Coordinates of C-alpha atoms in Angstrom, one line a residue:
P644 CA 18.3 -56.8 72.0
G645 CA 16.4 -57.6 68.8
S646 CA 12.8 -58.4 68.5
A647 CA 11.4 -61.5 67.0
R648 CA 10.3 -61.0 63.4
P649 CA 8.1 -63.1 61.2
P650 CA 9.9 -65.2 58.5
G651 CA 10.8 -63.0 55.5
Q652 CA 11.1 -59.8 57.4
S653 CA 14.4 -58.1 57.9
S654 CA 15.8 -56.1 60.8
R655 CA 17.9 -54.0 58.4
P656 CA 16.2 -51.5 56.2
G657 CA 17.1 -51.9 52.5
S658 CA 18.2 -55.5 52.9
V659 CA 17.3 -58.5 50.6
V660 CA 15.5 -61.4 52.1
D661 CA 15.7 -64.7 50.2
C662 CA 12.2 -66.3 50.5
A663 CA 13.7 -69.6 49.2
R664 CA 10.7 -70.4 47.0
P665 CA 11.0 -72.2 43.7
R666 CA 10.6 -69.8 40.8
A667 CA 8.5 -70.2 37.6
A668 CA 10.7 -72.2 35.2
T669 CA 10.9 -69.8 32.3
P670 CA 12.5 -66.4 32.9
G671 CA 10.2 -63.6 31.7
A672 CA 7.2 -65.9 31.8
C673 CA 4.3 -66.0 34.3
V674 CA 2.3 -69.0 35.5
V675 CA -1.3 -68.6 36.6
R676 CA -2.9 -71.2 38.8
G677 CA -5.8 -71.7 41.2
A678 CA -9.1 -69.9 41.5
G679 CA -10.9 -67.8 44.0
S680 CA -11.9 -64.3 44.9
A681 CA -8.4 -63.3 46.2
L682 CA -5.3 -62.7 44.2
V683 CA -1.7 -63.7 45.2
I684 CA 1.1 -62.2 43.2
R685 CA 4.6 -63.8 43.5
G686 CA 7.9 -62.2 42.5
D687 CA 10.5 -59.9 44.0
V688 CA 8.5 -57.7 46.4
L689 CA 9.8 -54.2 47.1
G690 CA 8.6 -54.1 50.7
S691 CA 8.7 -51.2 53.2
D692 CA 11.9 -52.2 54.7
A693 CA 13.4 -55.0 52.5
V694 CA 13.2 -56.7 49.1
L695 CA 11.5 -60.0 49.5
A696 CA 13.2 -62.1 46.7
G697 CA 10.5 -64.7 45.8
G698 CA 7.9 -63.0 48.1
A699 CA 4.2 -62.6 47.8
V700 CA 1.4 -60.0 48.0
R701 CA -2.2 -61.2 48.7
I702 CA -5.1 -59.0 47.7
D703 CA -8.6 -59.7 48.9
A704 CA -11.7 -59.6 46.7
G705 CA -12.3 -56.0 47.6
G706 CA -8.8 -54.9 46.3
R707 CA -7.3 -54.6 49.8
I708 CA -3.8 -55.8 50.5
E709 CA -4.0 -58.5 53.1
C710 CA -0.4 -59.8 53.2
V711 CA 3.1 -58.8 52.1
A712 CA 5.5 -61.5 53.1
C713 CA 7.6 -64.5 52.0
D714 CA 4.6 -66.7 52.2
C715 CA 1.0 -65.5 52.0
S716 CA -1.9 -67.9 52.0
E717 CA -2.9 -69.2 48.6
E718 CA -6.2 -70.5 49.9
A719 CA -9.2 -69.4 47.7
A720 CA -6.9 -67.4 45.5
R721 CA -5.8 -67.1 41.9
V722 CA -2.0 -67.1 42.0
V723 CA 0.1 -65.3 39.4
E724 CA 3.8 -66.2 39.7
C725 CA 6.4 -64.5 37.4
A726 CA 10.0 -65.7 37.3
D727 CA 11.5 -62.2 36.9
A728 CA 8.8 -59.9 38.2
V729 CA 9.3 -57.0 40.5
I730 CA 6.2 -56.1 42.6
S731 CA 6.3 -52.5 43.5
P732 CA 3.9 -50.2 45.3
G733 CA 2.0 -47.9 43.0
L734 CA 3.3 -44.3 42.8
L735 CA 0.7 -41.6 43.0
N736 CA 1.0 -38.2 41.4
L737 CA -1.5 -36.2 43.4
H738 CA -1.0 -32.8 41.8
D739 CA -0.3 -32.3 38.1
H740 CA -1.4 -29.9 35.4
V741 CA -1.5 -32.2 32.4
T742 CA -2.9 -29.5 30.1
Y743 CA 0.4 -27.6 30.5
A744 CA 2.3 -30.6 28.9
G745 CA 2.5 -28.5 25.6
T746 CA 4.7 -25.8 27.1
P747 CA 8.4 -26.6 26.5
P748 CA 10.9 -25.9 29.3
L749 CA 11.7 -22.2 29.6
A750 CA 15.3 -21.0 29.8
D751 CA 16.4 -20.2 33.4
A752 CA 16.9 -16.5 33.6
G753 CA 18.2 -16.7 37.2
V754 CA 15.0 -15.1 38.6
R755 CA 13.4 -16.5 41.7
Y756 CA 9.7 -16.0 42.5
E757 CA 8.0 -15.8 45.8
H758 CA 4.6 -16.6 44.4
R759 CA 3.4 -18.3 41.2
H760 CA 1.4 -15.2 40.2
E761 CA 4.7 -13.3 39.8
W762 CA 5.5 -15.4 36.7
R763 CA 2.0 -16.2 35.7
L764 CA 0.6 -12.7 35.8
G765 CA 3.7 -10.6 35.9
L766 CA 3.1 -9.2 39.4
D767 CA 5.6 -7.4 41.7
G768 CA 7.8 -6.1 38.9
H769 CA 8.3 -9.5 37.3
E770 CA 7.9 -10.2 33.6
K771 CA 5.0 -12.5 32.7
L772 CA 6.4 -15.8 31.3
A773 CA 5.0 -17.3 28.1
Y774 CA 3.2 -20.5 28.7
T775 CA 0.1 -22.3 27.5
G776 CA -2.4 -24.4 29.4
R777 CA -3.9 -25.8 26.2
A778 CA -2.0 -28.9 25.4
T779 CA -3.2 -31.0 22.5
E780 CA -4.6 -34.4 23.0
S781 CA -1.4 -35.9 21.7
E782 CA 0.7 -33.8 24.2
V783 CA -1.5 -34.9 27.1
L784 CA -1.3 -38.5 26.0
A785 CA 2.5 -38.2 25.8
H786 CA 2.6 -36.7 29.3
E787 CA 0.4 -39.5 30.7
L788 CA 2.7 -42.1 29.0
R789 CA 5.7 -40.5 30.6
M790 CA 4.0 -40.8 34.0
V791 CA 3.2 -44.5 33.4
M792 CA 6.8 -45.2 32.2
S793 CA 8.1 -43.6 35.5
G794 CA 5.9 -45.9 37.6
V795 CA 3.0 -43.6 38.3
T796 CA -0.2 -45.7 38.6
S797 CA -2.6 -42.8 39.4
L798 CA -2.6 -39.2 38.3
L799 CA -4.8 -36.4 39.7
G800 CA -4.6 -32.9 38.4
A801 CA -6.2 -30.0 36.7
G802 CA -7.4 -30.3 33.2
G803 CA -8.2 -34.0 33.3
G804 CA -6.7 -36.7 31.1
A805 CA -6.9 -37.3 27.4
R806 CA -10.4 -38.0 26.3
L807 CA -10.3 -41.1 24.1
G808 CA -14.0 -41.6 23.8
R809 CA -14.2 -42.3 27.5
D810 CA -15.1 -40.4 30.6
V811 CA -12.0 -39.5 32.6

């Protein structure tokens, strides 16, 4: 026996739910309407168990997600609707060493290590590998751009980010 689900939710993970909402007229264009402290974004939502084609995400004034469904309230909200948009959760890179971005990939010598100090410091009979933790600002920026292009929305790691006249 199945359980009752709210409209726009699927019982099959990975399925597509057609929210049957009219789309913005021009492909690739976005329409902004309404006003308020909340934000509603409409598009194809990559939900936890289904794609909501023409779905919505409502974010309150504090930045907290209030609703992910076919139809979220537009009351007291600015609405951004994009004809071909995909709304995806942010991807977090919680451990990175951006200052190592200047070290090119090393050839695989077929050696396996039990601990990072074996290759970093040459311990336990292993040869110390050549690497540098001193990437240039351009190398760090390129690494950060690669992260953004892959969908990463937040990056945390040793060495900080590029310093473009701002605190990071």
